[in-house]
XYZ file of C-alpha atoms in Angstrom:
109
model
C -23.131 -10.088 -20.870
C -23.815 -10.987 -17.318
C -21.620 -9.357 -14.518
C -20.096 -11.569 -12.024
C -20.880 -11.209 -8.429
C -18.125 -11.057 -5.723
C -19.033 -14.646 -4.686
C -18.696 -15.805 -8.420
C -15.411 -14.022 -8.788
C -13.992 -15.660 -5.576
C -15.141 -19.089 -6.825
C -13.357 -18.596 -9.959
C -10.208 -17.318 -8.396
C -10.290 -20.275 -5.859
C -10.720 -22.672 -8.822
C -7.901 -21.306 -10.753
C -5.502 -21.419 -7.635
C -6.485 -24.918 -7.160
C -5.875 -26.003 -10.741
C -2.477 -24.102 -10.521
C -1.599 -25.960 -7.281
C -2.541 -29.486 -8.746
C -0.342 -28.739 -11.815
C 2.751 -27.521 -9.644
C 5.798 -29.619 -8.811
C 5.199 -30.744 -5.200
C 8.865 -30.595 -4.430
C 9.167 -27.035 -5.617
C 6.064 -25.967 -3.631
C 7.595 -27.407 -0.529
C 10.776 -25.602 -1.167
C 8.784 -22.365 -1.639
C 7.016 -22.811 1.526
C 10.317 -23.077 3.310
C 11.524 -19.970 1.798
C 8.392 -18.062 2.735
C 8.754 -19.395 6.263
C 12.443 -18.107 6.348
C 11.384 -14.670 4.962
C 8.666 -14.424 7.486
C 11.046 -15.041 10.357
C 13.533 -12.470 9.012
C 11.348 -9.754 7.602
C 8.515 -7.716 9.140
C 6.929 -7.391 5.896
C 7.673 -8.718 2.388
C 6.753 -8.715 -1.381
C 6.936 -11.771 -3.667
C 10.155 -10.349 -5.263
C 12.300 -10.811 -1.981
C 11.589 -14.761 -2.294
C 13.986 -14.946 -5.211
C 16.552 -13.062 -3.199
C 16.241 -15.720 -0.500
C 17.333 -18.398 -3.020
C 13.968 -19.658 -4.464
C 14.326 -21.163 -7.797
C 12.266 -20.260 -10.768
C 9.124 -22.683 -11.117
C 8.236 -24.262 -14.303
C 5.106 -22.361 -14.124
C 5.096 -18.815 -12.799
C 1.701 -18.774 -11.314
C 2.708 -21.733 -9.025
C 3.797 -19.160 -6.225
C 0.306 -17.659 -5.669
C -1.131 -21.009 -4.178
C 2.026 -21.340 -1.955
C 1.701 -17.833 -0.511
C -1.944 -18.530 0.086
C -1.112 -21.758 2.053
C 1.458 -19.780 4.149
C -1.334 -17.218 4.972
C -3.655 -20.110 6.093
C -0.757 -21.358 8.313
C -0.995 -18.068 9.937
C 2.715 -17.110 8.911
C 1.672 -13.987 7.021
C -1.098 -11.671 6.289
C -1.876 -9.742 3.286
C -1.798 -5.951 3.729
C -3.822 -3.364 1.775
C -0.430 -2.164 0.189
C 1.059 -3.173 -3.066
C 4.582 -2.739 -4.604
C 5.606 -3.027 -8.283
C 7.330 -6.267 -9.121
C 10.439 -6.105 -11.137
C 9.881 -9.766 -12.075
C 6.325 -9.205 -13.471
C 6.990 -6.003 -15.577
C 6.237 -3.801 -12.641
C 2.868 -5.157 -12.066
C 1.577 -4.468 -8.526
C 2.071 -7.395 -6.165
C 0.778 -7.575 -2.359
C 2.878 -6.720 0.388
C 2.570 -9.225 3.089
C 2.873 -8.734 7.018
C 4.872 -11.460 8.624
C 3.158 -12.992 11.611
C 6.490 -14.760 12.701
C 8.812 -11.814 12.673
C 7.808 -10.521 16.134
C 8.315 -14.017 17.417
C 11.987 -13.750 16.390
C 12.568 -10.426 17.661
C 11.123 -11.425 21.042
C 13.229 -14.438 21.347
């Protein structure tokens, strides 16, 4: 068995995220991005479970959220921290804690 390099693993991860994004409902993705922006404006840090508390509907494909969060990060709205929290929506699996890059702007305004 051949062991993957980090570059191979990143390519596979990115390909999987792209496939999920291509198959996701565009309207749901747009709504999810709106909710993420709202959360980033109202919280210093957050975890994926909080998105549902802000009114995000369940997607047809549960993995659809990952690419949307990555998009918000590319837009500069949030940054992944090195912390994780268990997700009550994912059988307590650890999920990343995200730092808002928009929250300080709201506090300063």
